Amino acid sequence: MILHRDVSAGNILLDERGNGYLADVGLARAAEATAGGNQHAPAPRSAGTPFRPRRPDAASALHYLHTLSPMILHRDVSAGNILLDERGNGYLADVGLARAAEATAGGNQQVSHLSTQRLFGKLGYMDPIISQSGQASVLTDGYALGITLLVALTGRGAVGLLDECDDALEEPDTAEGSIAAADAGWSAAQAEELARLVVGLALVRKKRRMPLAEALPRLEALVEAAGEVEETARAEERLCDVC
């Protein structure tokens, strides 16, 4: 018998079609028989590093939540809530703070945001708009996804990371090396393009921000291009081995 030992809303993952999966088996263990015939289980866990996902599945899952009726806002997107399987596919996790959006004031009743009287989310990932307006929206989810992409790209902490990458883009001559971590799997050009995409998701003025729906096709194209470059390099290595 296998005991999961950590079932919670945070460990139910959503794919891009909204299907739910039981996740985070870091504490799962085979049960042991006790002297009295009962079964129990023991201990430890794991962490993450810079990476390049094979497909932007987590971003697609977030966009899917935004297209539902009523719209669902995740409100806690972060690097710790993107889980990777052994093939490099990403899953959006921890829907414990997810809520349905509200209709705006006025006659059209367009669902667009969720009002809150308390701050939520993780330091570095929380959009300043939330503290300024008390509202979560697709834009604030997009902001958090953008920071998550930067963390995956650079391998650095989220706090202050957006400003660091923005500065590196504005003044590349003063930047220390590539924006991407050496083991993240992105070329310098791809890293720069991804960083610019994130900056578009996180502009201070929300009216100028790029919507996630617009950013997603560009992200998909970037990930696909990076995968093709990697596959070409591997093919050349195999050819060299044959020679």
Short mmCIF file of C-alpha atoms in Angstrom, two decimals:
data_model
loop_
_atom_site.label_atom_id
_atom_site.label_comp_id
_atom_site.label_asym_id
_atom_site.label_seq_id
_atom_site.Cartn_x
_atom_site.Cartn_y
_atom_site.Cartn_z
CA MET A 1 0.00 0.00 0.00
CA ILE A 2 1.27 3.49 -0.90
CA LEU A 3 0.35 6.37 1.43
CA HIS A 4 0.43 9.86 -0.12
CA ARG A 5 0.72 11.64 3.27
CA ASP A 6 0.26 15.17 1.89
CA VAL A 7 -3.14 15.39 0.15
CA SER A 8 -4.35 19.04 0.06
CA ALA A 9 -5.79 21.65 -2.32
CA GLY A 10 -2.21 22.74 -2.97
CA ASN A 11 -1.33 19.30 -4.30
CA ILE A 12 -4.09 19.09 -6.90
CA LEU A 13 -2.58 20.10 -10.25
CA LEU A 14 -4.41 21.46 -13.27
CA ASP A 15 -3.33 20.88 -16.86
CA GLU A 16 -4.17 23.22 -19.73
CA ARG A 17 -7.59 21.54 -20.17
CA GLY A 18 -8.54 21.89 -16.51
CA ASN A 19 -8.05 18.20 -15.64
CA GLY A 20 -7.00 17.67 -12.04
CA TYR A 21 -4.15 15.40 -10.91
CA LEU A 22 -2.97 14.36 -7.46
CA ALA A 23 0.57 15.68 -7.13
CA ASP A 24 3.59 16.07 -4.86
CA VAL A 25 4.49 12.54 -3.93
CA GLY A 26 7.63 13.72 -2.13
CA LEU A 27 6.27 12.37 1.18
CA ALA A 28 4.66 9.25 -0.28
CA ARG A 29 5.95 5.98 1.15
CA ALA A 30 5.05 2.34 1.10
CA ALA A 31 3.23 1.47 4.31
CA GLU A 32 4.85 -0.81 6.84
CA ALA A 33 3.11 -3.38 8.98
CA THR A 34 3.19 -2.66 12.71
CA ALA A 35 3.19 -5.25 15.42
CA GLY A 36 -0.57 -4.84 15.77
CA GLY A 37 -1.22 -5.31 12.04
CA ASN A 38 -1.82 -1.60 11.29
CA GLN A 39 0.17 0.28 8.64
CA HIS A 40 2.08 3.57 8.81
CA ALA A 41 4.86 5.44 6.95
CA PRO A 42 8.04 7.64 7.55
CA ALA A 43 10.16 10.92 6.18
CA PRO A 44 12.05 13.61 3.67
CA ARG A 45 11.53 16.00 0.56
CA SER A 46 13.04 17.96 -2.50
CA ALA A 47 13.75 21.41 -4.15
CA GLY A 48 14.19 23.14 -7.59
CA THR A 49 16.78 24.72 -9.96
CA PRO A 50 16.80 26.90 -13.12
CA PHE A 51 15.08 25.10 -15.98
CA ARG A 52 13.56 25.39 -19.45
CA PRO A 53 10.21 23.59 -19.64
CA ARG A 54 9.56 21.44 -22.71
CA ARG A 55 6.13 23.09 -23.09
CA PRO A 56 4.52 26.06 -21.31
CA ASP A 57 1.80 23.80 -19.86
CA ALA A 58 1.53 25.69 -16.57
CA ALA A 59 1.02 29.00 -18.41
CA SER A 60 -1.61 27.32 -20.59
CA ALA A 61 -3.36 25.96 -17.49
CA LEU A 62 -3.43 29.45 -15.96
CA HIS A 63 -4.88 30.90 -19.16
CA TYR A 64 -7.49 28.12 -19.17
CA LEU A 65 -8.63 29.14 -15.66
CA HIS A 66 -9.05 32.69 -16.94
CA THR A 67 -11.30 31.53 -19.80
CA LEU A 68 -13.78 29.70 -17.56
CA SER A 69 -17.16 31.15 -16.66
CA PRO A 70 -16.96 32.41 -14.02
CA MET A 71 -13.29 33.26 -14.47
CA ILE A 72 -10.98 31.60 -11.91
CA LEU A 73 -8.00 33.56 -10.56
CA HIS A 74 -5.16 31.44 -9.17
CA ARG A 75 -3.71 34.23 -6.94
CA ASP A 76 -0.60 32.28 -5.88
CA VAL A 77 1.47 31.53 -9.00
CA SER A 78 5.14 31.07 -8.09
CA ALA A 79 8.14 28.90 -8.96
CA GLY A 80 7.29 26.66 -6.00
CA ASN A 81 3.84 26.04 -7.46
CA ILE A 82 5.08 24.86 -10.86
CA LEU A 83 5.91 21.17 -10.63
CA LEU A 84 7.90 19.27 -13.24
CA ASP A 85 7.59 15.61 -14.14
CA GLU A 86 10.51 13.47 -15.30
CA ARG A 87 9.98 14.61 -18.93
CA GLY A 88 10.18 18.32 -18.10
CA ASN A 89 6.43 18.98 -18.42
CA GLY A 90 5.19 21.64 -16.01
CA TYR A 91 1.99 21.53 -13.94
CA LEU A 92 0.26 24.40 -12.18
CA ALA A 93 -0.14 23.50 -8.52
CA ASP A 94 -1.59 24.82 -5.26
CA VAL A 95 -5.08 26.10 -6.02
CA GLY A 96 -5.73 26.75 -2.34
CA LEU A 97 -6.11 30.52 -2.90
CA ALA A 98 -7.94 30.25 -6.24
CA ARG A 99 -11.28 32.06 -6.38
CA ALA A 100 -13.92 33.03 -8.95
CA ALA A 101 -13.66 36.63 -10.19
CA GLU A 102 -16.41 39.20 -9.61
CA ALA A 103 -18.46 41.27 -12.01
CA THR A 104 -17.42 44.90 -12.38
CA ALA A 105 -19.74 47.71 -11.36
CA GLY A 106 -22.00 48.91 -14.18
CA GLY A 107 -24.44 47.46 -16.61
CA ASN A 108 -22.27 45.05 -18.58
CA GLN A 109 -21.44 42.87 -15.53
CA GLN A 110 -18.10 41.93 -17.08
CA VAL A 111 -16.24 39.54 -14.77
CA SER A 112 -12.76 40.95 -14.32
CA HIS A 113 -11.35 40.94 -10.79
CA LEU A 114 -11.58 39.77 -7.20
CA SER A 115 -11.62 42.29 -4.36
CA THR A 116 -9.65 41.49 -1.21
CA GLN A 117 -9.01 43.20 2.10
CA ARG A 118 -5.87 41.23 2.84
CA LEU A 119 -2.63 40.62 1.02
CA PHE A 120 -1.92 37.14 -0.30
CA GLY A 121 0.67 35.40 -2.41
CA LYS A 122 4.42 35.20 -1.94
CA LEU A 123 6.94 38.01 -1.52
CA GLY A 124 8.44 38.93 -4.88
CA TYR A 125 5.57 37.37 -6.84
CA MET A 126 2.79 39.61 -5.52
CA ASP A 127 1.80 42.34 -7.98
CA PRO A 128 2.01 45.89 -6.50
CA ILE A 129 -1.45 46.45 -8.01
CA ILE A 130 -2.91 44.16 -5.33
CA SER A 131 -1.64 46.33 -2.46
CA GLN A 132 -2.58 49.53 -4.30
CA SER A 133 -6.11 48.64 -5.41
CA GLY A 134 -7.05 45.63 -3.31
CA GLN A 135 -7.95 43.73 -6.47
CA ALA A 136 -6.63 40.54 -8.07
CA SER A 137 -7.15 40.02 -11.80
CA VAL A 138 -5.80 38.22 -14.85
CA LEU A 139 -3.11 40.90 -14.91
CA THR A 140 -1.93 40.12 -11.38
CA ASP A 141 -1.87 36.39 -12.19
CA GLY A 142 0.11 37.27 -15.34
CA TYR A 143 2.57 39.33 -13.27
CA ALA A 144 3.21 36.39 -10.94
CA LEU A 145 3.68 34.05 -13.90
CA GLY A 146 6.19 36.50 -15.37
CA ILE A 147 8.25 36.54 -12.16
CA THR A 148 8.05 32.73 -12.10
CA LEU A 149 9.51 32.63 -15.61
CA LEU A 150 12.36 34.93 -14.53
CA VAL A 151 13.14 32.71 -11.52
CA ALA A 152 13.24 29.66 -13.80
CA LEU A 153 15.41 31.57 -16.28
CA THR A 154 17.94 33.00 -13.83
CA GLY A 155 17.91 30.66 -10.85
CA ARG A 156 17.72 33.72 -8.56
CA GLY A 157 15.21 34.67 -5.89
CA ALA A 158 12.04 36.52 -6.86
CA VAL A 159 12.53 39.62 -4.67
CA GLY A 160 13.98 42.47 -6.76
CA LEU A 161 14.47 40.16 -9.76
CA LEU A 162 12.21 42.10 -12.15
CA ASP A 163 14.22 45.31 -11.60
CA GLU A 164 17.52 43.44 -12.04
CA CYS A 165 16.43 41.97 -15.38
CA ASP A 166 14.89 45.26 -16.53
CA ASP A 167 18.17 47.04 -15.77
CA ALA A 168 20.12 44.35 -17.66
CA LEU A 169 17.87 44.85 -20.70
CA GLU A 170 18.16 48.65 -20.55
CA GLU A 171 21.94 48.69 -19.99
CA PRO A 172 23.35 45.44 -21.39
CA ASP A 173 26.92 46.79 -21.36
CA THR A 174 26.88 47.01 -17.57
CA ALA A 175 25.15 43.66 -17.01
CA GLU A 176 27.26 40.83 -15.60
CA GLY A 177 27.01 38.08 -18.22
CA SER A 178 23.82 36.56 -19.62
CA ILE A 179 20.47 37.06 -17.91
CA ALA A 180 19.96 33.30 -17.99
CA ALA A 181 21.65 30.91 -15.59
CA ALA A 182 24.25 28.78 -17.36
CA ASP A 183 22.31 25.57 -16.69
CA ALA A 184 18.86 26.93 -17.54
CA GLY A 185 18.94 25.71 -21.15
CA TRP A 186 18.35 29.10 -22.87
CA SER A 187 20.65 30.90 -25.29
CA ALA A 188 21.52 34.56 -24.55
CA ALA A 189 19.19 35.75 -27.33
CA GLN A 190 16.32 33.55 -26.15
CA ALA A 191 16.87 34.69 -22.56
CA GLU A 192 16.68 38.33 -23.60
CA GLU A 193 13.48 37.75 -25.57
CA LEU A 194 11.90 35.91 -22.64
CA ALA A 195 12.92 38.68 -20.23
CA ARG A 196 11.35 41.30 -22.49
CA LEU A 197 8.17 39.24 -22.62
CA VAL A 198 8.08 39.17 -18.82
CA VAL A 199 8.64 42.92 -18.59
CA GLY A 200 5.60 43.31 -20.84
CA LEU A 201 3.55 41.21 -18.41
CA ALA A 202 4.71 43.29 -15.44
CA LEU A 203 4.67 46.95 -16.53
CA VAL A 204 3.79 49.32 -13.68
CA ARG A 205 0.86 50.87 -15.56
CA LYS A 206 -1.66 48.08 -15.98
CA LYS A 207 -3.24 49.61 -19.09
CA ARG A 208 0.09 49.13 -20.88
CA ARG A 209 0.60 45.54 -19.78
CA MET A 210 0.55 42.64 -22.18
CA PRO A 211 -2.39 40.29 -21.42
CA LEU A 212 -1.48 36.67 -20.74
CA ALA A 213 -3.64 35.61 -23.71
CA GLU A 214 -1.34 37.66 -25.96
CA ALA A 215 1.88 36.57 -24.27
CA LEU A 216 1.11 32.83 -24.33
CA PRO A 217 1.58 32.25 -28.11
CA ARG A 218 4.91 34.09 -27.94
CA LEU A 219 6.00 31.98 -24.97
CA GLU A 220 4.99 28.80 -26.77
CA ALA A 221 7.01 29.84 -29.83
CA LEU A 222 10.04 30.64 -27.65
CA VAL A 223 9.96 27.29 -25.86
CA GLU A 224 9.49 25.42 -29.14
CA ALA A 225 12.39 27.27 -30.79
CA ALA A 226 14.66 26.57 -27.83
CA GLY A 227 13.74 22.88 -28.01
CA GLU A 228 14.55 22.75 -31.73
CA VAL A 229 17.95 24.33 -31.12
CA GLU A 230 18.67 21.81 -28.37
CA GLU A 231 17.59 18.88 -30.55
CA THR A 232 19.77 20.11 -33.43
CA ALA A 233 22.76 20.34 -31.09
CA ARG A 234 22.14 16.80 -29.85
CA ALA A 235 21.87 15.50 -33.41
CA GLU A 236 25.19 17.12 -34.28
CA GLU A 237 26.79 15.54 -31.20
CA ARG A 238 25.50 12.12 -32.22
CA LEU A 239 26.83 12.66 -35.75
CA CYS A 240 30.24 13.59 -34.35
CA ASP A 241 30.24 10.43 -32.22
CA VAL A 242 29.54 8.36 -35.34
CA CYS A 243 32.35 10.09 -37.22
#
